[in-house]
């Protein structure tokens, strides 16, 4: 078996640099290394890998069991969901991610903050340590951002009528850490909001949504029923 041969031959391998090796698939090329017992650092920079797929194996606990550092700079990662399975590598503490379709469309601060929130085990990002305070702020910012998305989805803005539960399920799948982080930070965030606004939590939630009535004034349609929507206050028109 190829994987067993690799484990036997490279049983003492600690660092592996596969930069610019024309690799195109995590599943076909990288997962073969999952059971190298001492592999601590893996560099796959400048390869056309589009998604991290940590597949289930016979002994899931053995998948990259010692890997603490991973470099994905210059890969073809284009969305955050393509990185979510990194959370299956419980030993991972350091990630390098830059010069990708994903990071090239966002600011440096936004990339760092989102990576910290979505990957709870990270201690270093792009070689810079993550402080406890930075993690707390990144997670709270992430909760606020996804909460606004939830409000937008619930209001039905920009979409056809659809069952809310289905839309919420899609959003939760897109943000798998959200519910855990919401539970972790909700009480503190509400307390801080109440101190800042001098209002109760119920009032704070109410202030996030406004009721909008759209009524036609044109002669040909002035007798039509007005359109009523509940919109998040942060929505820009």
C-alpha positions as a printed NumPy array, in Angstrom:
array([[  0.   ,   0.   ,   0.   ],
       [  1.485,   3.349,  -1.117],
       [  0.638,   5.241,   2.082],
       [  2.18 ,   2.525,   4.251],
       [  5.324,   2.632,   2.141],
       [  5.556,   6.403,   2.572],
       [  5.108,   6.052,   6.318],
       [  7.871,   3.469,   6.499],
       [ 10.328,   5.327,   4.256],
       [  9.737,   8.806,   5.717],
       [  8.976,   7.876,   9.322],
       [ 11.418,  10.513,  10.624],
       [ 10.464,  13.296,   8.186],
       [  9.733,  16.53 ,  10.059],
       [  9.605,  19.215,   7.343],
       [  8.452,  18.74 ,   3.754],
       [  8.643,  21.508,   1.129],
       [  6.52 ,  20.804,  -1.955],
       [  6.497,  24.369,  -3.282],
       [  5.844,  24.764,  -7.004],
       [  5.53 ,  21.027,  -7.668],
       [  2.508,  21.32 ,  -9.997],
       [  0.193,  19.764,  -7.412],
       [ -3.498,  20.326,  -8.14 ],
       [ -5.468,  18.301,  -5.583],
       [ -5.252,  18.011,  -1.806],
       [ -7.19 ,  14.74 ,  -1.96 ],
       [ -4.98 ,  13.074,  -4.579],
       [ -1.598,  14.516,  -3.659],
       [ -1.519,  15.743,  -0.066],
       [ -3.732,  13.202,   1.726],
       [ -1.163,  10.516,   0.876],
       [  1.005,  12.124,   3.545],
       [ -1.628,  12.031,   6.293],
       [ -0.004,   9.242,   8.317],
       [  3.61 ,  10.469,   8.368],
       [  4.1  ,  10.237,  12.146],
       [  6.598,  13.076,  12.671],
       [  5.584,  15.512,   9.918],
       [  5.489,  18.87 ,  11.678],
       [  5.728,  21.445,   8.851],
       [  4.238,  21.157,   5.365],
       [  4.843,  23.743,   2.639],
       [  2.725,  23.543,  -0.513],
       [  3.163,  27.129,  -1.728],
       [  2.623,  27.977,  -5.4  ],
       [  0.561,  24.931,  -6.327],
       [ -2.884,  25.044,  -7.976],
       [ -4.68 ,  23.507,  -4.986],
       [ -8.24 ,  24.842,  -4.786],
       [ -9.558,  23.185,  -1.625],
       [ -8.379,  21.485,   1.573],
       [-10.084,  18.092,   1.86 ],
       [ -9.141,  16.191,   4.995],
       [-10.951,  12.97 ,   4.161],
       [-12.022,  10.425,   6.731],
       [ -9.539,   7.589,   7.114],
       [ -9.651,   4.341,   9.054],
       [ -8.049,   6.019,  12.058],
       [ -9.157,   9.653,  11.818],
       [ -6.989,  10.597,  14.794],
       [ -3.927,   9.694,  12.715],
       [ -4.586,  12.296,   9.99 ],
       [ -1.638,  14.697,  10.103],
       [ -1.483,  13.961,  13.829],
       [  1.748,  15.938,  14.366],
       [  1.318,  18.731,  11.81 ],
       [  1.612,  22.167,  13.43 ],
       [  2.577,  24.408,  10.485],
       [  1.059,  24.653,   6.992],
       [  1.947,  27.02 ,   4.127],
       [ -0.712,  27.614,   1.44 ],
       [  0.638,  30.822,  -0.14 ],
       [  0.211,  31.106,  -3.89 ],
       [ -2.421,  28.358,  -4.083],
       [ -5.826,  28.601,  -5.798],
       [ -7.916,  28.903,  -2.619],
       [-10.8  ,  31.271,  -3.461],
       [-13.32 ,  30.976,  -0.582],
       [-13.171,  30.539,   3.183],
       [-15.224,  27.339,   3.033],
       [-12.387,  25.718,   1.09 ],
       [-10.287,  26.027,   4.26 ],
       [-12.851,  24.894,   6.848],
       [-11.589,  21.318,   6.943],
       [ -8.294,  22.547,   8.364],
       [-10.153,  22.403,  11.677],
       [ -9.995,  18.609,  11.318],
       [ -6.237,  18.87 ,  11.864],
       [ -6.383,  19.477,  15.602],
       [ -2.612,  19.897,  15.968],
       [ -2.39 ,  22.774,  13.441],
       [ -1.156,  25.992,  15.075],
       [  0.365,  28.054,  12.256],
       [ -0.965,  28.936,   8.794],
       [  0.584,  30.955,   5.983],
       [ -1.99 ,  32.217,   3.484],
       [ -1.302,  34.993,   0.993],
       [ -1.241,  35.649,  -2.752],
       [ -4.383,  33.576,  -3.393],
       [ -7.653,  34.458,  -5.184],
       [ -9.239,  34.745,  -1.72 ],
       [ -6.677,  36.983,  -0.04 ],
       [ -6.089,  39.149,  -3.117],
       [ -9.681,  40.444,  -2.978],
       [ -9.628,  41.391,   0.726],
       [ -7.67 ,  43.719,   2.949],
       [ -4.797,  42.316,   5.001],
       [ -6.62 ,  43.068,   8.271],
       [ -9.86 ,  41.427,   7.131],
       [ -8.022,  38.3  ,   5.984],
       [ -6.219,  37.97 ,   9.295],
       [ -9.291,  38.646,  11.428],
       [-11.485,  36.195,   9.516],
       [ -8.84 ,  33.459,   9.518],
       [ -8.436,  33.806,  13.283],
       [-12.187,  33.551,  13.861],
       [-12.771,  30.619,  11.511],
       [ -9.73 ,  28.601,  12.655],
       [ -9.908,  28.49 ,  16.465],
       [ -6.714,  26.45 ,  17.007],
       [ -4.358,  28.859,  15.239],
       [ -1.654,  30.556,  17.306],
       [  0.233,  32.106,  14.364],
       [ -1.016,  33.557,  11.077],
       [  1.457,  34.552,   8.365],
       [  4.266,  34.108,  10.911],
       [  2.751,  36.656,  13.324],
       [  1.561,  35.478,  16.768],
       [ -2.141,  35.751,  17.645],
       [ -2.726,  37.325,  21.047],
       [ -5.642,  36.446,  23.292],
       [ -7.065,  39.94 ,  22.896],
       [ -6.757,  39.793,  19.109],
       [ -8.617,  36.475,  19.012],
       [-11.446,  37.801,  21.192],
       [-11.831,  40.908,  19.015],
       [-11.67 ,  38.882,  15.781],
       [-14.3  ,  36.422,  16.996],
       [-16.658,  39.17 ,  18.149],
       [-16.248,  41.019,  14.851],
       [-17.013,  37.799,  12.998],
       [-20.162,  37.187,  15.075],
       [-21.361,  40.728,  14.318],
       [-20.702,  40.342,  10.592],
       [-22.51 ,  37.016,  10.28 ],
       [-25.378,  38.302,  12.449],
       [-25.914,  41.132,   9.958],
       [-25.949,  38.548,   7.153],
       [-28.634,  36.651,   9.069],
       [-30.747,  39.78 ,   9.385],
       [-30.362,  40.443,   5.683],
       [-31.348,  36.879,   4.799],
       [-34.362,  37.022,   7.125],
       [-35.543,  40.28 ,   5.557],
       [-35.589,  38.668,   2.114],
       [-33.671,  41.541,   0.523],
       [-32.334,  40.761,  -2.918],
       [-33.853,  37.268,  -3.164],
       [-37.062,  35.517,  -4.059],
       [-39.353,  34.307,  -1.291],
       [-37.865,  31.184,   0.281],
       [-38.268,  29.264,   3.513],
       [-36.206,  31.021,   6.182],
       [-35.018,  27.785,   7.763],
       [-33.468,  26.684,   4.475],
       [-31.684,  30.004,   4.024],
       [-30.442,  29.929,   7.601],
       [-29.126,  26.387,   7.129],
       [-27.158,  27.527,   4.077],
       [-25.691,  30.431,   6.005],
       [-24.713,  28.223,   8.948],
       [-23.029,  25.795,   6.528],
       [-21.087,  28.72 ,   5.082],
       [-20.053,  29.817,   8.595],
       [-19.593,  26.591,  10.622],
       [-17.959,  28.377,  13.589],
       [-20.69 ,  31.01 ,  13.954],
       [-23.039,  29.265,  16.379],
       [-20.184,  28.226,  18.68 ],
       [-18.755,  31.749,  18.691],
       [-22.203,  33.29 ,  19.185],
       [-22.728,  31.143,  22.269],
       [-19.243,  32.046,  23.509],
       [-19.539,  35.826,  23.111],
       [-23.272,  36.659,  23.079],
       [-23.629,  37.697,  26.73 ],
       [-20.503,  39.852,  26.716],
       [-21.414,  41.522,  23.418],
       [-24.929,  42.321,  24.631],
       [-23.544,  43.742,  27.876],
       [-21.09 ,  45.963,  26.02 ],
       [-23.858,  47.132,  23.671],
       [-26.13 ,  47.939,  26.611],
       [-23.415,  49.959,  28.341],
       [-22.734,  51.889,  25.153],
       [-26.382,  52.522,  24.301],
       [-27.874,  52.715,  27.785],
       [-30.644,  50.348,  26.684],
       [-31.905,  46.849,  27.389],
       [-31.017,  43.882,  25.202],
       [-34.535,  43.866,  23.764],
       [-34.211,  47.511,  22.792],
       [-30.834,  46.883,  21.24 ],
       [-32.209,  44.14 ,  19.01 ],
       [-35.12 ,  46.358,  18.012],
       [-32.783,  49.122,  16.967],
       [-31.101,  46.785,  14.479],
       [-34.263,  46.483,  12.336],
       [-36.435,  49.147,  10.746],
       [-39.818,  48.805,   9.037],
       [-39.997,  50.22 ,   5.513],
       [-43.194,  50.828,   3.536],
       [-42.898,  51.347,  -0.233],
       [-45.969,  52.93 ,  -1.851],
       [-46.261,  53.771,  -5.538],
       [-47.243,  57.356,  -6.404],
       [-47.585,  56.707, -10.158],
       [-51.082,  57.22 , -11.575],
       [-51.225,  53.764, -13.141],
       [-50.324,  51.935,  -9.916],
       [-51.241,  54.224,  -7.032],
       [-54.079,  51.898,  -5.996],
       [-51.76 ,  48.924,  -5.497],
       [-51.111,  47.566,  -2.016],
       [-47.936,  49.012,  -0.479],
       [-44.888,  46.77 ,  -0.099],
       [-43.672,  46.365,   3.48 ],
       [-40.242,  45.085,   4.454],
       [-38.246,  44.663,   7.678],
       [-34.652,  45.658,   6.932],
       [-31.428,  45.756,   8.949],
       [-30.503,  49.321,   9.86 ],
       [-26.978,  48.733,   8.525],
       [-28.238,  48.023,   4.971],
       [-26.866,  50.515,   2.436],
       [-29.094,  51.487,  -0.496]])
